Short mmCIF file of C-alpha atoms in Angstrom, two decimals:
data_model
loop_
_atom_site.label_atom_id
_atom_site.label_comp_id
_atom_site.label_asym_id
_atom_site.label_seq_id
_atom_site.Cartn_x
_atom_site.Cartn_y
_atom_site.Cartn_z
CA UNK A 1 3.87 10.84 -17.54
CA UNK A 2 2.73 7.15 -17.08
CA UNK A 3 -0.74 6.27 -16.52
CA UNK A 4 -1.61 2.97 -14.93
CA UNK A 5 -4.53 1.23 -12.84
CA UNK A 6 -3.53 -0.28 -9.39
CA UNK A 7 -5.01 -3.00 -6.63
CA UNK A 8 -2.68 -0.99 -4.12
CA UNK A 9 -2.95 -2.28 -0.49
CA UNK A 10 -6.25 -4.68 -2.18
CA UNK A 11 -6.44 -7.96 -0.25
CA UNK A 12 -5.90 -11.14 -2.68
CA UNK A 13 -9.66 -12.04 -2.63
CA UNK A 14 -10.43 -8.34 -3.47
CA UNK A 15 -11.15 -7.49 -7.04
CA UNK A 16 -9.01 -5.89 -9.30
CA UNK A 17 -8.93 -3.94 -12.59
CA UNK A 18 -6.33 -4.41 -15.69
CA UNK A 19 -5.02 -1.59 -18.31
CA UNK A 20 -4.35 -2.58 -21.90
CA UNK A 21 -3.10 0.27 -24.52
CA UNK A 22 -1.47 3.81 -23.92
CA UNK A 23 -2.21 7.24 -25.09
CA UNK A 24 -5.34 7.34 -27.19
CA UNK A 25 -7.13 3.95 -27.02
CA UNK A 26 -6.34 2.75 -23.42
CA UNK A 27 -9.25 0.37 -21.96
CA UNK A 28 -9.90 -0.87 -18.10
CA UNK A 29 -11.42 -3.61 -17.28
CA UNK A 30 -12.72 -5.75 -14.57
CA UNK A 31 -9.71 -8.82 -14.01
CA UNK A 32 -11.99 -11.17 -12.04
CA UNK A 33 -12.15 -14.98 -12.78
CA UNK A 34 -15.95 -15.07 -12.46
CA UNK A 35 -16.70 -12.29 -14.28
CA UNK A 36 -14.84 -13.89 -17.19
CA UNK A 37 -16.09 -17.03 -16.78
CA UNK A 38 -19.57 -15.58 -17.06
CA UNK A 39 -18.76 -13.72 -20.56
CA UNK A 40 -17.13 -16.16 -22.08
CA UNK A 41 -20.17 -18.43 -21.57
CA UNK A 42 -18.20 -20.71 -19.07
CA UNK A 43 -18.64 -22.29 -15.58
CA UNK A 44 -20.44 -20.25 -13.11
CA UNK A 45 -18.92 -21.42 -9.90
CA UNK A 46 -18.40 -19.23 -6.96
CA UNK A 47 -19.23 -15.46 -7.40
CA UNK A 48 -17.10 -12.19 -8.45
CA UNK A 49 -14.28 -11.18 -6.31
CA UNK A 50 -14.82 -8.74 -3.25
CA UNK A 51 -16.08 -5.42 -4.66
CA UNK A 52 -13.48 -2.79 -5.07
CA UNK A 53 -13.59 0.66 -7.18
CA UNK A 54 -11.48 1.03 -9.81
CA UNK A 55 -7.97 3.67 -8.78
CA UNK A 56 -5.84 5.02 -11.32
CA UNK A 57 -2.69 5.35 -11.21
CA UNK A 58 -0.20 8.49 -12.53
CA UNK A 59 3.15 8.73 -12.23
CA UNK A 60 5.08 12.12 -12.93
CA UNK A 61 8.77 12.97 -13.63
CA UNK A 62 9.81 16.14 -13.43
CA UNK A 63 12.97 16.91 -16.40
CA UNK A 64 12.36 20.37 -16.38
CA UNK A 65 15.27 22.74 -14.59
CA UNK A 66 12.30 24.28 -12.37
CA UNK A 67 9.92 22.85 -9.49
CA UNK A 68 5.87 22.28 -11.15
CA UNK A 69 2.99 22.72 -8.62
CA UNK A 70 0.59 19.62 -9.96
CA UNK A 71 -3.15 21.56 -9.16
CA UNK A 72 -5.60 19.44 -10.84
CA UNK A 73 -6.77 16.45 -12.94
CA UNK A 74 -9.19 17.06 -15.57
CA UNK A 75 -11.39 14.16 -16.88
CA UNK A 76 -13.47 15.29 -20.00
CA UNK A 77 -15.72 12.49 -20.20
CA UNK A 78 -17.40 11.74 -23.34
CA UNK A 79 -20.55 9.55 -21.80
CA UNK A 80 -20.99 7.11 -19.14
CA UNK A 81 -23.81 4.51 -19.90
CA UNK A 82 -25.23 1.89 -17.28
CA UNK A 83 -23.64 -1.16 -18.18
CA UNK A 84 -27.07 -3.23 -17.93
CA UNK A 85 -25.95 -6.76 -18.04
CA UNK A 86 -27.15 -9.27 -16.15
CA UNK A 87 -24.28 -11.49 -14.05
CA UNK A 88 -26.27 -14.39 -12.45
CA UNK A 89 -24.88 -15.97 -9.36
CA UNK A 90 -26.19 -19.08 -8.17
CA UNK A 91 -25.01 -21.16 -5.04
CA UNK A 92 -26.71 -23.76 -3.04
CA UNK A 93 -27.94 -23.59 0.60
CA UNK A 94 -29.61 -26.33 2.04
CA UNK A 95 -32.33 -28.29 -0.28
CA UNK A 96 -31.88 -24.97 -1.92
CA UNK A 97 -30.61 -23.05 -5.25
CA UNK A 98 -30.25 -19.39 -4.99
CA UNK A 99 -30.57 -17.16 -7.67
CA UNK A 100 -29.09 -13.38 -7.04
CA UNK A 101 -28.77 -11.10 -9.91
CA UNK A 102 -25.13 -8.95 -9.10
CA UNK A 103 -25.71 -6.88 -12.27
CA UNK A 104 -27.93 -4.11 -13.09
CA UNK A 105 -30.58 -5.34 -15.56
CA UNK A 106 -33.30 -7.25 -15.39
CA UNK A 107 -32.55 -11.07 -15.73
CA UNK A 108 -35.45 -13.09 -17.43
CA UNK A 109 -37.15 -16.06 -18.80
CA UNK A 110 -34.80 -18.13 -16.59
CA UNK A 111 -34.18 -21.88 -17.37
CA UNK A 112 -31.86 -24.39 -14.68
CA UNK A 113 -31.63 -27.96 -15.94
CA UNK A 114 -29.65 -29.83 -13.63
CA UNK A 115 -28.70 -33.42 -12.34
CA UNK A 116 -28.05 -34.71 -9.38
CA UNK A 117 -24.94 -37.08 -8.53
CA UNK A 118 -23.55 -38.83 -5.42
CA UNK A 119 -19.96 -37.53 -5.78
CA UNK A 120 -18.13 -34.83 -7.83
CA UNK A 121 -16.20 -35.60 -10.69
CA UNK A 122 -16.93 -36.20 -14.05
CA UNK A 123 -16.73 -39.73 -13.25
CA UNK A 124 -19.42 -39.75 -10.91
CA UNK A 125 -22.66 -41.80 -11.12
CA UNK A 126 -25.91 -39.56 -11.36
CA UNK A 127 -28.54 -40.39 -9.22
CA UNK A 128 -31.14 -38.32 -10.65
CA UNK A 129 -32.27 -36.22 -13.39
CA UNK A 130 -31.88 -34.24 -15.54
CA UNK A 131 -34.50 -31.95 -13.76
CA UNK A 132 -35.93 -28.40 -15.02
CA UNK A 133 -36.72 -25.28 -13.05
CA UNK A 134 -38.03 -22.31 -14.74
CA UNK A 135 -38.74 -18.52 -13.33
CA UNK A 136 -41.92 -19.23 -12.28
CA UNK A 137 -40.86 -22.09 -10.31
CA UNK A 138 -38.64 -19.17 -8.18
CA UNK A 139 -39.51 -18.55 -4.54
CA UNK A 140 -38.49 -14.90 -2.78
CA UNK A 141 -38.23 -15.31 1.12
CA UNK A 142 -36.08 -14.08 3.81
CA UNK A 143 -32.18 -14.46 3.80
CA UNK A 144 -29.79 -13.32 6.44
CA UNK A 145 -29.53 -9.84 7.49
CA UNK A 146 -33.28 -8.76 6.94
CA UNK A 147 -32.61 -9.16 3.09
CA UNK A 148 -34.76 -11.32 0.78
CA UNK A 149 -33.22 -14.24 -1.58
CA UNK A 150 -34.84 -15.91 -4.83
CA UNK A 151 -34.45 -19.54 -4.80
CA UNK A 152 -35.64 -22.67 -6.35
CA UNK A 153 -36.85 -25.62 -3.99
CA UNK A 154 -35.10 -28.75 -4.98
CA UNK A 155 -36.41 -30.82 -2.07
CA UNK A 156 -38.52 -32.50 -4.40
CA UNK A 157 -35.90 -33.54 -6.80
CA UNK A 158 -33.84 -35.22 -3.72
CA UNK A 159 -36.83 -36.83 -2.94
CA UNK A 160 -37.32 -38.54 -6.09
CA UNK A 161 -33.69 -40.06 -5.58
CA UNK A 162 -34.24 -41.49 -2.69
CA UNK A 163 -33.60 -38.76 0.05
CA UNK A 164 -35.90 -37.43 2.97
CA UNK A 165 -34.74 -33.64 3.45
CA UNK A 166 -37.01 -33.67 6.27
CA UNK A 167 -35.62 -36.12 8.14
CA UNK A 168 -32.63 -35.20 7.30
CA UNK A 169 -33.55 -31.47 8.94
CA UNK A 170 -34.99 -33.46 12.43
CA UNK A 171 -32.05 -35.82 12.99
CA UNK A 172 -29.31 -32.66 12.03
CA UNK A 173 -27.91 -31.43 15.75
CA UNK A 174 -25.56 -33.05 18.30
CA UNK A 175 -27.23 -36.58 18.35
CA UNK A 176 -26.57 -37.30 14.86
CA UNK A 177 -22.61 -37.97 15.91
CA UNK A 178 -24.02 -41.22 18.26
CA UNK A 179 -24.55 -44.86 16.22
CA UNK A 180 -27.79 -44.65 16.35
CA UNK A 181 -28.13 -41.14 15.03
CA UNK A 182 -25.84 -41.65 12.12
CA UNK A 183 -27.64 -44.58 11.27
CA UNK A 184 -30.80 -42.54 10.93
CA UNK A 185 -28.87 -39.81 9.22
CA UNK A 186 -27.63 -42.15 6.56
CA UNK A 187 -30.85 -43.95 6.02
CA UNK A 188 -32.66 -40.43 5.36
CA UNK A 189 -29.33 -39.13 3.25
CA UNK A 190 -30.19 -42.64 0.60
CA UNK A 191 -27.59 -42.03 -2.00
CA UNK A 192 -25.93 -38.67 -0.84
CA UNK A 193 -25.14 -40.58 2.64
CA UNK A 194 -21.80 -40.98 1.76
CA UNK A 195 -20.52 -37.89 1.11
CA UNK A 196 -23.36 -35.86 3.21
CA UNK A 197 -25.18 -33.65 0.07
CA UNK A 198 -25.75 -33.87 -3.26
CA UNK A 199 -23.82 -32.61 -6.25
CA UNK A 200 -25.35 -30.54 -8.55
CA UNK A 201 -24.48 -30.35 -12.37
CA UNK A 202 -26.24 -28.61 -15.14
CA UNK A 203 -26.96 -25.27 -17.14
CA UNK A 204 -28.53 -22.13 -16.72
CA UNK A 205 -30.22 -20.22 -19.65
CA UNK A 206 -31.58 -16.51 -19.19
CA UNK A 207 -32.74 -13.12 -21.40
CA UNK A 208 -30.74 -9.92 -20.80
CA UNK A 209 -29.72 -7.11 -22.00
CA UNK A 210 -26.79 -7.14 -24.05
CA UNK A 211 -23.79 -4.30 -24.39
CA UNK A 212 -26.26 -2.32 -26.84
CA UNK A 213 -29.02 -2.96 -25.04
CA UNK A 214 -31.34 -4.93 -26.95
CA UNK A 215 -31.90 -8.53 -24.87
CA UNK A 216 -29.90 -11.58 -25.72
CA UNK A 217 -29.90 -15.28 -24.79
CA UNK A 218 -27.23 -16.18 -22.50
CA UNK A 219 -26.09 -19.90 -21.01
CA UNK A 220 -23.64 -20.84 -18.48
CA UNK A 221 -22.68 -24.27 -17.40
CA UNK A 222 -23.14 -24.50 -13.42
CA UNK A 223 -22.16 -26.70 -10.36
CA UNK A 224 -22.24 -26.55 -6.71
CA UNK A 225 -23.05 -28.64 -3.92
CA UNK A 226 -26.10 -29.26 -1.69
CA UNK A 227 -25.18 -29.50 2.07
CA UNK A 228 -28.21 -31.54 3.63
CA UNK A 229 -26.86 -31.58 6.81
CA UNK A 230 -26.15 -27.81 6.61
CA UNK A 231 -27.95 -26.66 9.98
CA UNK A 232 -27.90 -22.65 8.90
CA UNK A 233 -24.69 -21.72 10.88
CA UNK A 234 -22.12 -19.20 9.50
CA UNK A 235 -19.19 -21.06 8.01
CA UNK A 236 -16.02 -19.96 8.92
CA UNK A 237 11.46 -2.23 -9.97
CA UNK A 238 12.01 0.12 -7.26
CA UNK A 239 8.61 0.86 -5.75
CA UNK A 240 7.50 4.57 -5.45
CA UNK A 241 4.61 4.96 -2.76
CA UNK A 242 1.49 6.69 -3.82
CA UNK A 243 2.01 10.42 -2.38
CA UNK A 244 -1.69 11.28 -2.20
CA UNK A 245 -4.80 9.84 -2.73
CA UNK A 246 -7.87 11.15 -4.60
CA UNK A 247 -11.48 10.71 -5.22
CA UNK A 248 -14.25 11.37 -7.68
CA UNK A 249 -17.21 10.19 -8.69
CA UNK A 250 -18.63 9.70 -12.38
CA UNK A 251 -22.43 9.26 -12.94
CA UNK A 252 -23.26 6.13 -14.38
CA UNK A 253 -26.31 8.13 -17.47
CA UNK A 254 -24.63 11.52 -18.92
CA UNK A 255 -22.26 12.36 -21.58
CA UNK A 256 -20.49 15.22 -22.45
CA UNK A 257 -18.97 16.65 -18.82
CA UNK A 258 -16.25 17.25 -16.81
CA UNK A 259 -14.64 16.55 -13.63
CA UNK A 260 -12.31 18.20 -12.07
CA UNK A 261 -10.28 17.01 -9.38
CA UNK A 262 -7.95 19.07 -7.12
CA UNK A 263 -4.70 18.16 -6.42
CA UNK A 264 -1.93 19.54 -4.48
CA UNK A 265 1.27 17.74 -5.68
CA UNK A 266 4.46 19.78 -5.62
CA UNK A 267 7.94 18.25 -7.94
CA UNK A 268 11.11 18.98 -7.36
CA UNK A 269 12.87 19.25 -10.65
CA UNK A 270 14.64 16.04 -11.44
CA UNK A 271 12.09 14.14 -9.07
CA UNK A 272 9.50 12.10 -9.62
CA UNK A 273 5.86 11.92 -7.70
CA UNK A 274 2.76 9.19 -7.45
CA UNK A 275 -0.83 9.90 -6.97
CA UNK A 276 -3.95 7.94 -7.10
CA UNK A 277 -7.55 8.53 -7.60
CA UNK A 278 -9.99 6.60 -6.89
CA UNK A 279 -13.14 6.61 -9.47
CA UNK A 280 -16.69 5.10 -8.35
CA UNK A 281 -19.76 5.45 -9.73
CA UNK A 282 -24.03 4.72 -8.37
CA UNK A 283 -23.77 1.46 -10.41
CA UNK A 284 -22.10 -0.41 -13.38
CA UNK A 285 -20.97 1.45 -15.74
CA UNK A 286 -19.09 2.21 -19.46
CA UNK A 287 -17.57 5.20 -19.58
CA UNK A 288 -15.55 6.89 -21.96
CA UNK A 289 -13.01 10.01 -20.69
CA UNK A 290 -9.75 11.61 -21.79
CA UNK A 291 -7.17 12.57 -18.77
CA UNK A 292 -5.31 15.77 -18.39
CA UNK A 293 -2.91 16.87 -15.82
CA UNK A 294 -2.63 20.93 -14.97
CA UNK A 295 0.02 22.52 -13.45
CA UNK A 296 1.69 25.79 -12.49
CA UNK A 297 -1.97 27.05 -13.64
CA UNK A 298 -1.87 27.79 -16.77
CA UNK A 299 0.07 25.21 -17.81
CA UNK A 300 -1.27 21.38 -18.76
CA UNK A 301 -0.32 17.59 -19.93
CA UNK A 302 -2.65 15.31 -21.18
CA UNK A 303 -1.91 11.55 -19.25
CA UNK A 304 -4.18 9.84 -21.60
CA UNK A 305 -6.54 10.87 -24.75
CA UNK A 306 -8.98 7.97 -24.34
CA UNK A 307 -9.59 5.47 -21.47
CA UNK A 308 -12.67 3.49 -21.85
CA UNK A 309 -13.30 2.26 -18.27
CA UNK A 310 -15.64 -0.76 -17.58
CA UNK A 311 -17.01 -0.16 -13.90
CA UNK A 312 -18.26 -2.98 -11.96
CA UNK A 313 -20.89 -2.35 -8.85
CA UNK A 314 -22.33 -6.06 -7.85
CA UNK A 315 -26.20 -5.13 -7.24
CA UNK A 316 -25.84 -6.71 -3.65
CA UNK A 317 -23.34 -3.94 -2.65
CA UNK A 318 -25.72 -0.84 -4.02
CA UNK A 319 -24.93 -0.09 -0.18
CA UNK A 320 -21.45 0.67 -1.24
CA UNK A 321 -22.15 3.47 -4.60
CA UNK A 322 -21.64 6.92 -3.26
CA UNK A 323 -23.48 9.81 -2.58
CA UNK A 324 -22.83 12.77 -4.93
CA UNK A 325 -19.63 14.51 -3.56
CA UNK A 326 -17.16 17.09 -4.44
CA UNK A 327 -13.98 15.55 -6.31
CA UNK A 328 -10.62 15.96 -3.80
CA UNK A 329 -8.41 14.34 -1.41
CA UNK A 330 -9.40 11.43 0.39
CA UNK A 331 -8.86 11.13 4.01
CA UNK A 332 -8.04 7.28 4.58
CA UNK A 333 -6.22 5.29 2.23
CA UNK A 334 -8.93 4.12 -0.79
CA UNK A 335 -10.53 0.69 -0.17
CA UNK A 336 -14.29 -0.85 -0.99
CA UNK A 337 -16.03 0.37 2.42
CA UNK A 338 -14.84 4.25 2.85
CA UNK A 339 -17.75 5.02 0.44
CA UNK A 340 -20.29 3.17 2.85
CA UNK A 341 -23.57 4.98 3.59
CA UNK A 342 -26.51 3.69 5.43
CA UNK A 343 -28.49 0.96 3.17
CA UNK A 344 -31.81 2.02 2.12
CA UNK A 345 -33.25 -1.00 1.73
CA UNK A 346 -31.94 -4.35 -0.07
CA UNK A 347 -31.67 -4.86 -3.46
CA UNK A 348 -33.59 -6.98 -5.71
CA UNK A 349 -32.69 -10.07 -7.19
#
């Protein structure tokens, strides 16, 4: 019996989750750029991969001379604890930075020093700064979809390199493509004319809590680019096929319980078979299981004695966590949106 984790039928921009070890010390893990970017203490640029729920994979040969009805999969899970750590994404929108907090715990005591340059590149001549922004300096308003955003304001920091963001913001629509209305454009751009925004380079400092628990000091290099002309439009081997699919659900705060999912798998002798199950949880989440197989009732196989899996759930899809369920087949194949329940209002930043 092989156990494995799989991105089966996951689109390339969809996250995915690796296996190291076998047997008893086998860990899973989010394999997402961003994410480890962000732990390593490197570049925050862009944000974690489409969220999608971890699915394990167990393959079965059958060597005995008989056929063996496959009726369940135990997991005897040792504790799940809410993995509390902050993971910051920032990205700019308009004369804007926006802060959203994707993890679980609170993110504090927040400190952006930046610059501003004409041009990316580490070549690049810097116009302006370095500035700071600190937490208090955050503003919460509205952001698409009815859901609020924090942000810091960096109109005045333009401003003191030359820009006019409002101008820029009255001469933005279809007259700004005549001679005249470039010419205004470019006068109110200054510096960032030439390339149409202003690049921003710097570092981001926050308090969170750490893998124990207790807070830690964190820092992340950052860059990203400020559209001024952005008008708030949208921008554009041999394989063996999983046989079933299955589902369960682990809490993210309890130790010390089982979870019992049915299957209905039958093996030829000789044969081998594939199944999958999916495992989500209300939010992210360490948790620490052993993995049996039972068959022909009485009988049973243990796939793995320890598998410490690190679950990811980005705060902005909370949407997405499930509702408690019984453990069991699922009826469409297993992707990030079959979970989806009505959203109860949007989360915090």
């Amino acid at each position: 019996m092989v156990l494995g984790v799989t991105s089966d039928g996951a689109p390339a921009f969809a996250m995915s989750y690796e296996m190291t070890g076998q047997g008893q010390d086998t860990e899973i893990r989010p394999a997402d750029d961003y994410l480890g970017r962000l732990r390593a203490g490197g570049l925050l640029e862009g944000s974690p991969g489409s969220h999608r729920w971890p699915v394990l994979d167990v393959k079965v040969v059958n060597n005995t001379a008989e056929a063996v009805l496959l009726h369940e999969a135990v997991l005897q899970v040792r504790s799940s604890e809410p993995d509390l750590r902050a993971v910051p994404v920032l990205f700019c929108r308009g004369t804007d930075i926006v802060l959203r907090n994707d993890g679980w715990g609170r993110m504090e005591d927040c400190t952006l020093t930046f610059s501003l340059f004409a041009a990316p590149g580490t070549t690049a001549r810097r116009i302006g700064g370095p500035f700071v922004l600190r937490s208090a300096d955050l503003v919460e308003s509205g952001g698409r979809g009815g859901r609020r955003r924090t942000h810091w304001p960096v109109a005045g920091a333009l401003r003191s390199c030359g820009a006019d963001p409002a101008a820029v913001r009255r001469l933005v629509g279809p007259e700004r493509h005549s001679v005249r209305g470039r010419a205004l454009l470019d006068a109110a751009l200054g510096p960032f004319a030439e390339q149409g925004g202003a690049f921003v380079v710097g570092r981001l400092e926050y308090t969170h809590p750490g893998p124990d628990g207790a807070p830690v000091r964190a820092a992340n290099p950052v860059r990203g680019r400020l559209d001024l002309t952005d008008d708030g439009s949208p921008r554009i081997g041999g394989y063996l096929p999983p046989a079933h699919r299955y589902s369960t659900v682990l809490p993210s705060a309890r130790s010390d319980y089982r979870v019992a999912v049915p299957l209905s798998q039958f093996v030829q002798s000789g044969e081998a078979d594939r199944f999958l199950v999916t495992i989500a949880s209300d939010r992210s989440a360490l948790h620490d299981f052993s993995l049996t197989i039972r068959y022909n009732e009485q009988q049973e196989v243990i796939a793995a004695e320890r598998v410490r899996l690190e679950l990811f759930l980005p705060r902005s899809k909370e949407a997405e966590a499930p509702s408690p369920r019984r453990s069991g087949p699922v009826d469409r194949p297993a992707g990030w949106r079959w979970w989806r329940r009505p959203r109860r209002g949007g989360p915090s930043s």
